[in-house]
mmCIF file of C-alpha atoms in Angstrom:
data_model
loop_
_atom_site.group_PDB
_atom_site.id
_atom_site.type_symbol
_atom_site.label_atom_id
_atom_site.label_comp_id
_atom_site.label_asym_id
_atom_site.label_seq_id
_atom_site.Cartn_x
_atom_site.Cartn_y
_atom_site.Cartn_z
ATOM 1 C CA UNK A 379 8.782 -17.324 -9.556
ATOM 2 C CA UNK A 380 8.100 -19.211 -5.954
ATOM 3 C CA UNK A 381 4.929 -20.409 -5.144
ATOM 4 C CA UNK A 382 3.167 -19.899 -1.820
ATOM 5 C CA UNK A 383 2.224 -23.150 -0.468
ATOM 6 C CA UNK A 384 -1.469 -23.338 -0.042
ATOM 7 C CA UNK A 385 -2.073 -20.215 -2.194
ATOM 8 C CA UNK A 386 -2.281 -19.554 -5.954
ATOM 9 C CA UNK A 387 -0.921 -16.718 -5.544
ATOM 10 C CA UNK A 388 3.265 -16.550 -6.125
ATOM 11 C CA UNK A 389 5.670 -15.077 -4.006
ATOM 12 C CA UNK A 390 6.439 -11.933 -5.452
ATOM 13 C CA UNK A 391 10.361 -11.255 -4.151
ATOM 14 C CA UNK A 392 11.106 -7.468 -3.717
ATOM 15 C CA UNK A 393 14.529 -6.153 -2.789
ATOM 16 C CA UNK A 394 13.584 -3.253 -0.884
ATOM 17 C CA UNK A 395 15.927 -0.583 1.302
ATOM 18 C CA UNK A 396 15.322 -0.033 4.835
ATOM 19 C CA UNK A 397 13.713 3.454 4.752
ATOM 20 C CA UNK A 398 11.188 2.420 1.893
ATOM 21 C CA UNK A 399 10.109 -0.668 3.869
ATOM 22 C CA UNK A 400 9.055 1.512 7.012
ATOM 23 C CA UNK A 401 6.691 3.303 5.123
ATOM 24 C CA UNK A 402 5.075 0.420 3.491
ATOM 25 C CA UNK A 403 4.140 -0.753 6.934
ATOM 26 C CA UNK A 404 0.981 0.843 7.055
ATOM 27 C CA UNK A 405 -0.230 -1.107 4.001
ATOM 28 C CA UNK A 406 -0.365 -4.407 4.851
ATOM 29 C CA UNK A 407 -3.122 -5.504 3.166
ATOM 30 C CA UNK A 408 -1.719 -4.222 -0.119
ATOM 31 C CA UNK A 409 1.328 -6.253 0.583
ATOM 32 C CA UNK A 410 -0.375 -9.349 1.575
ATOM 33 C CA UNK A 411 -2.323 -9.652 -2.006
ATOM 34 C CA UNK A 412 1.108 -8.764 -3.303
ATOM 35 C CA UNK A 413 2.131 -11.908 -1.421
ATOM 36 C CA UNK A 414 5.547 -10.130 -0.977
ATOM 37 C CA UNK A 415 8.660 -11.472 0.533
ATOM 38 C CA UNK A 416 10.968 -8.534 1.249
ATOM 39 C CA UNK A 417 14.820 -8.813 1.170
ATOM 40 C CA UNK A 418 16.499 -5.750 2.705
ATOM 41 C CA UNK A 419 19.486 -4.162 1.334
ATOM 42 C CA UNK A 420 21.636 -1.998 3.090
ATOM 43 C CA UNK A 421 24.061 -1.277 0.112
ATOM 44 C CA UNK A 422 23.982 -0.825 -3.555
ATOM 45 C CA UNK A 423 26.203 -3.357 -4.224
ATOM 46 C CA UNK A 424 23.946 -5.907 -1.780
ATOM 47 C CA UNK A 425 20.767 -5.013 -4.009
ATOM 48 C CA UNK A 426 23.074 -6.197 -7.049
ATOM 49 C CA UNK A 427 24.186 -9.810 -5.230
ATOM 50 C CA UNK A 428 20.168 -10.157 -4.099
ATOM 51 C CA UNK A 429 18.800 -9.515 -7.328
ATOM 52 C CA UNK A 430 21.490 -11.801 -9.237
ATOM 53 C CA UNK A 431 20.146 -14.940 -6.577
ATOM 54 C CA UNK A 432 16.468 -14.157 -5.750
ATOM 55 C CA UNK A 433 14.945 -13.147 -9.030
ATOM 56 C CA UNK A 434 12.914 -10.450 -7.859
ATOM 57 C CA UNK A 435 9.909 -9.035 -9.390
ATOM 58 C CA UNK A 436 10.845 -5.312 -8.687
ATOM 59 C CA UNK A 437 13.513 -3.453 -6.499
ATOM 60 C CA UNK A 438 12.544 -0.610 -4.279
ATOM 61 C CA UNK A 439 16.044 1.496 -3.694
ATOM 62 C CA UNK A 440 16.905 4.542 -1.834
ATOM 63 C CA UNK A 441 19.244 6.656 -4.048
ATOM 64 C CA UNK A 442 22.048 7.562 -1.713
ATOM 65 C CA UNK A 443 22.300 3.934 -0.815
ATOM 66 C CA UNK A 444 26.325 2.972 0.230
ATOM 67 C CA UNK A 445 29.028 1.391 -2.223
ATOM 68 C CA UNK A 446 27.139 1.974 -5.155
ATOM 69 C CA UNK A 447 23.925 5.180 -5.753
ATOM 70 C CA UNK A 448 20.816 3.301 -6.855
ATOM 71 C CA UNK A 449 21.441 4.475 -10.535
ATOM 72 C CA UNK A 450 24.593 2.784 -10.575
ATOM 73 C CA UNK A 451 22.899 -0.615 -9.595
ATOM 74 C CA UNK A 452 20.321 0.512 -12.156
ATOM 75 C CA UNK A 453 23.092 0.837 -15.015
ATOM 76 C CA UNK A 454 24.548 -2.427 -13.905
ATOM 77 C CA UNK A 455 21.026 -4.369 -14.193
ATOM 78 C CA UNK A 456 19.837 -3.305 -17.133
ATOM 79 C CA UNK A 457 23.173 -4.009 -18.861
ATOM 80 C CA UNK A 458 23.092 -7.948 -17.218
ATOM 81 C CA UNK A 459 20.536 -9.565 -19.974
ATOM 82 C CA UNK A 460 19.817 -12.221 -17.374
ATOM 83 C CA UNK A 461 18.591 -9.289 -15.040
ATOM 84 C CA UNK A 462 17.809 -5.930 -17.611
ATOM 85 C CA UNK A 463 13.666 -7.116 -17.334
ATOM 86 C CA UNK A 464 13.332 -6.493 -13.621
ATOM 87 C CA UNK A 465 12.017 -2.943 -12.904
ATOM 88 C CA UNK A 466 14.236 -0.106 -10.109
ATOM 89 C CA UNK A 467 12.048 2.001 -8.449
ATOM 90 C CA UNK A 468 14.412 4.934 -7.083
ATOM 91 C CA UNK A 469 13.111 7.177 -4.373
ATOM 92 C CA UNK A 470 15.648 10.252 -4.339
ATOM 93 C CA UNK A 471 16.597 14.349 -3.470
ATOM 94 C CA UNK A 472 14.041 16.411 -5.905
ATOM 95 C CA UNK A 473 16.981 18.662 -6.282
ATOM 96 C CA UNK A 474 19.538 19.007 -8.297
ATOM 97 C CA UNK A 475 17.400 17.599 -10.903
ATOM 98 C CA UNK A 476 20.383 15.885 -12.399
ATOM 99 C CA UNK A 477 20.130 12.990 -10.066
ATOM 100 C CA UNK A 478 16.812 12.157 -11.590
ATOM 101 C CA UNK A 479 17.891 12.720 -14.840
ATOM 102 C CA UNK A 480 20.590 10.276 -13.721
ATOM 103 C CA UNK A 481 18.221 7.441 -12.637
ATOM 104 C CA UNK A 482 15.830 8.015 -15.476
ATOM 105 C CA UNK A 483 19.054 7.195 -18.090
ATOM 106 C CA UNK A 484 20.190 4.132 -16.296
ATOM 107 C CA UNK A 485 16.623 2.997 -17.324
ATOM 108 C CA UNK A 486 14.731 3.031 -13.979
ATOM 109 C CA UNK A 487 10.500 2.367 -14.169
ATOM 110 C CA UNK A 488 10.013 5.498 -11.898
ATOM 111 C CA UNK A 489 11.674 7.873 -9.560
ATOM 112 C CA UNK A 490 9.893 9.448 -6.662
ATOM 113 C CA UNK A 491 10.905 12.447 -4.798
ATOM 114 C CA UNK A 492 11.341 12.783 -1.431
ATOM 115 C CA UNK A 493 9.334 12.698 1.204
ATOM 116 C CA UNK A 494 7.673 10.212 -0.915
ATOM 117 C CA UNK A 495 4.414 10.270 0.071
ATOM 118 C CA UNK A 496 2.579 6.040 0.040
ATOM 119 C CA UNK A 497 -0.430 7.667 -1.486
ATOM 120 C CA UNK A 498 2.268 7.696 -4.368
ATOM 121 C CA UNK A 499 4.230 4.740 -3.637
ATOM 122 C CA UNK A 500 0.997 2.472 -3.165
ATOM 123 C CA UNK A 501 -0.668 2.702 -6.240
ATOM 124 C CA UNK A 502 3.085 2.389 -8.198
ATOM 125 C CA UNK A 503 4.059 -1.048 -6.349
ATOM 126 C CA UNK A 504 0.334 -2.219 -7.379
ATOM 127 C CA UNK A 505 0.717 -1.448 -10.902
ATOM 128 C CA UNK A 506 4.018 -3.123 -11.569
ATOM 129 C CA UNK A 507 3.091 -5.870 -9.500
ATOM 130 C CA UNK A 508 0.186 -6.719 -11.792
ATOM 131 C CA UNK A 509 -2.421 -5.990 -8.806
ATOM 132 C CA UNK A 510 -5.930 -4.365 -8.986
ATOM 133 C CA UNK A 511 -5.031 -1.263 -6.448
ATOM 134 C CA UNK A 512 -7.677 -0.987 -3.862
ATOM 135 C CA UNK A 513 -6.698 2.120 -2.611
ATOM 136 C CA UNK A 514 -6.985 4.018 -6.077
ATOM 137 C CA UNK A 515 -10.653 4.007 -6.133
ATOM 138 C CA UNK A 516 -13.125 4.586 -3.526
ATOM 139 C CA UNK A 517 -15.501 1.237 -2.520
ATOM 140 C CA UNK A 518 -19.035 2.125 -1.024
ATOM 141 C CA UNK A 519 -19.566 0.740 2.453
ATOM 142 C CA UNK A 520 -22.661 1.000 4.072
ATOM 143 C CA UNK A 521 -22.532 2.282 7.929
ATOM 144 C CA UNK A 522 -25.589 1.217 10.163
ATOM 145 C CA UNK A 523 -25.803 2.426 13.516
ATOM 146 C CA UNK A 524 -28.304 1.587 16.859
ATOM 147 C CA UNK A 525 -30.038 4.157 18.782
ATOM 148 C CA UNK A 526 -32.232 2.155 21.140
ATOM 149 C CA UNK A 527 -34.861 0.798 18.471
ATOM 150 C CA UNK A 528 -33.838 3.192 15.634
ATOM 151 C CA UNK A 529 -30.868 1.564 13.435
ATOM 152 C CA UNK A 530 -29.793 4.645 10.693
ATOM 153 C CA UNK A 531 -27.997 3.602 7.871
ATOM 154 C CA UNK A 532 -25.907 5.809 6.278
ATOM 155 C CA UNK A 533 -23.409 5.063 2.601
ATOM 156 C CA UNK A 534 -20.114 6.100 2.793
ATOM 157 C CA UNK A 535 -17.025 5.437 0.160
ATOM 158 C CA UNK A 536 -13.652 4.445 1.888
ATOM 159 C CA UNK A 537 -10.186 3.980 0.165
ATOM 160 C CA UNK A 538 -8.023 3.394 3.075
ATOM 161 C CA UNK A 539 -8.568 -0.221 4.399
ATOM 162 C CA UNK A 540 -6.506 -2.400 6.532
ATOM 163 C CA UNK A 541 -6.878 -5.547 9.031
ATOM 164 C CA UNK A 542 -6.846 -2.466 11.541
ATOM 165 C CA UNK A 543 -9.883 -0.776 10.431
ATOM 166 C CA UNK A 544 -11.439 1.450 7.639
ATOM 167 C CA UNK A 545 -11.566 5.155 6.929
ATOM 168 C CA UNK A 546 -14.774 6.523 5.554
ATOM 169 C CA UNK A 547 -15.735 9.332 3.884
ATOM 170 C CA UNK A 548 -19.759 10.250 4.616
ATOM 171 C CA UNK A 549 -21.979 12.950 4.934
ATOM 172 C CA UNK A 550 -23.324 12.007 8.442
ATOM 173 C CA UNK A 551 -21.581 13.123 11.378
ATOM 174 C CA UNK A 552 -21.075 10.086 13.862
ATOM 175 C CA UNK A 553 -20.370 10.008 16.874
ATOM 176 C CA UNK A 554 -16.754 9.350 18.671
ATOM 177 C CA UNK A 555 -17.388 5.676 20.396
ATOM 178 C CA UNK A 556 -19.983 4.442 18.946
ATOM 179 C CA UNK A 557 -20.236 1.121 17.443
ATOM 180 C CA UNK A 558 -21.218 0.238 13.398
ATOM 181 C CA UNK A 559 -21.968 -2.372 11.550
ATOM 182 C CA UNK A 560 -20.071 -2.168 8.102
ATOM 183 C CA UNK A 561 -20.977 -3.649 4.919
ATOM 184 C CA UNK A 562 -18.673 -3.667 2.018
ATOM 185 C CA UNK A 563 -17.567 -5.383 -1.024
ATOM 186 C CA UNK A 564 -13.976 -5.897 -2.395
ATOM 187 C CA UNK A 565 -15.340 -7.787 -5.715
ATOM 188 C CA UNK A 566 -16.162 -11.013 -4.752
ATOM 189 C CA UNK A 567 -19.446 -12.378 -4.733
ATOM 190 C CA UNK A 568 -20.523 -11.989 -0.425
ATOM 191 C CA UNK A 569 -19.712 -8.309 0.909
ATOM 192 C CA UNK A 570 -17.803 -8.133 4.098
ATOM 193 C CA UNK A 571 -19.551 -7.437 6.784
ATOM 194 C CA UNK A 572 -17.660 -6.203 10.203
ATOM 195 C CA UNK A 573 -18.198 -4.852 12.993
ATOM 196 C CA UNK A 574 -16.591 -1.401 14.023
ATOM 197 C CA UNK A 575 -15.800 1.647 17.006
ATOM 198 C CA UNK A 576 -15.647 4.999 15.292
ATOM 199 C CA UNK A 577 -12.158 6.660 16.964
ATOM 200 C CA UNK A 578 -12.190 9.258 14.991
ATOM 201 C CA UNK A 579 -14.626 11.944 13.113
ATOM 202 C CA UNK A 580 -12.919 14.800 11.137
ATOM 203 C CA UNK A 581 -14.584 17.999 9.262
ATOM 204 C CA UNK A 582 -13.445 17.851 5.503
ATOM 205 C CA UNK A 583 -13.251 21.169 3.587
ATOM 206 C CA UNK A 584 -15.967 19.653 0.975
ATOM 207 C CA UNK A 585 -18.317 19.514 3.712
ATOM 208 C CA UNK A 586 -18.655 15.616 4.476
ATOM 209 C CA UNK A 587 -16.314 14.024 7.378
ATOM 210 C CA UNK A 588 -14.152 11.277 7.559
ATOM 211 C CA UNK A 589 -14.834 8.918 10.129
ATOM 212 C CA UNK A 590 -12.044 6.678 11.640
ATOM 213 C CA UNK A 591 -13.267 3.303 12.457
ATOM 214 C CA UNK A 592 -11.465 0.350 14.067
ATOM 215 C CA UNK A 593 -12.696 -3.118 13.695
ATOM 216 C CA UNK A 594 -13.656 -4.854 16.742
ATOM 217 C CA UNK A 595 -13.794 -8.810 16.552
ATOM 218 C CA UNK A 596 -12.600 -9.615 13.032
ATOM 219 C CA UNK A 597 -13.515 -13.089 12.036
ATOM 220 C CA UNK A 598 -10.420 -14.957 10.733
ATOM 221 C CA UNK A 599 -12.366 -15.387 7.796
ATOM 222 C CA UNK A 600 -12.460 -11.604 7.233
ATOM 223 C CA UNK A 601 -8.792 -11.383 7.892
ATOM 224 C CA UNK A 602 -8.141 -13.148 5.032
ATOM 225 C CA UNK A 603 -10.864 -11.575 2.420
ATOM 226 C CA UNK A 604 -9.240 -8.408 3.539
#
């Protein structure tokens, strides 16, 4: 396993397909604690060649991929004793069930129907990475806002965080455009603090709201808490 220079963390290779990559995307800050390098394949048999030379920590496949279907490379690692220890996530049809059935025989760690959904995906790549999964549990953050000389707080719980901003889930109903001060902790000893814009305020069915917020002047020492 690689180490990143100037971290402790190591390099966690993943030999992803295309597809499965774009929806990661919108998680970077589960992929940054990952400390993932990504090596696309765009074949079954290329998945093979980069997990023979990289030593990857996990592949990600597509099951319909070209040359070889993501149980075949599947059937191939686990029977290479140099390679049968690194885990195949397959993301595949629902239906016929056989193809599952397939994947789940050639000794794949999970296999996710399409559309895979990242609330699914997320939570997966964080458990067999070893990683505490932020996004499984809700963190409180604590929402202050400034009317003239009046600051009301309010405590929210978020689960969706990002260098872009945070989504909230409170019982006040804020205002589109205004500005809040955040305070949050991800486990170490200081809580974040941050400035915010709420872009967005949505009605849940439970009665609360979720509020959109967008961070507005992240510190670069912020950046790299979060």
């Amino acid at each position: 396993m690689q180490l990143d220079e100037g971290s402790r963390n190591p390099i966690r290779v993943v030999v992803v397909s295309e597809e499965i990559l774009e929806r990661l995307r919108p998680f970077p800050s589960l992929l940054r604690r990952a400390n993932v390098r990504f090596l696309l394949a765009y074949s079954g048999s290329e998945a093979l060649t980069l997990a023979g030379a990289s030593d990857p920590a996990l592949l990600l496949l597509d099951y319909a991929l070209p040359v070889l279907r993501a149980d075949e490379v599947c059937r191939e690692l686990k029977a290479s004793p140099k390679l049968s220890g690194i885990p195949v996530v397959i993301v595949g049809p629902a239906f016929p069930p056989e193809f599952e059935l397939s994947c789940r025989k050639a000794g794949c760690a999970a296999y996710l129907p399409t559309p895979v959904e990242i609330s699914a995906l997320a939570p997966l790549l964080a458990r067999l990475l070893g990683l505490p999964n932020r996004e499984e549990s809700r963190l409180p953050v604590l929402l202050s806002v400034t009317y003239g000389m009046v600051i009301s707080q309010s405590l929210g719980r978020s689960r969706d965080l990002s260098l872009a901003g945070i989504q909230v889930r409170s019982l006040t109903r804020f205002q589109k455009g205004f500005c809040v001060n955040l305070r949050f902790s991800l486990g170490e000893e200081a809580p974040v603090t941050a400035l915010g814009e709420i872009v967005r305020v949505m009605p849940t069915e439970e009665g609360d709201y979720d509020v959109g917020i967008r961070f507005v002047g992240l510190p670069a020492e912020t950046r790299t808490r979060l």
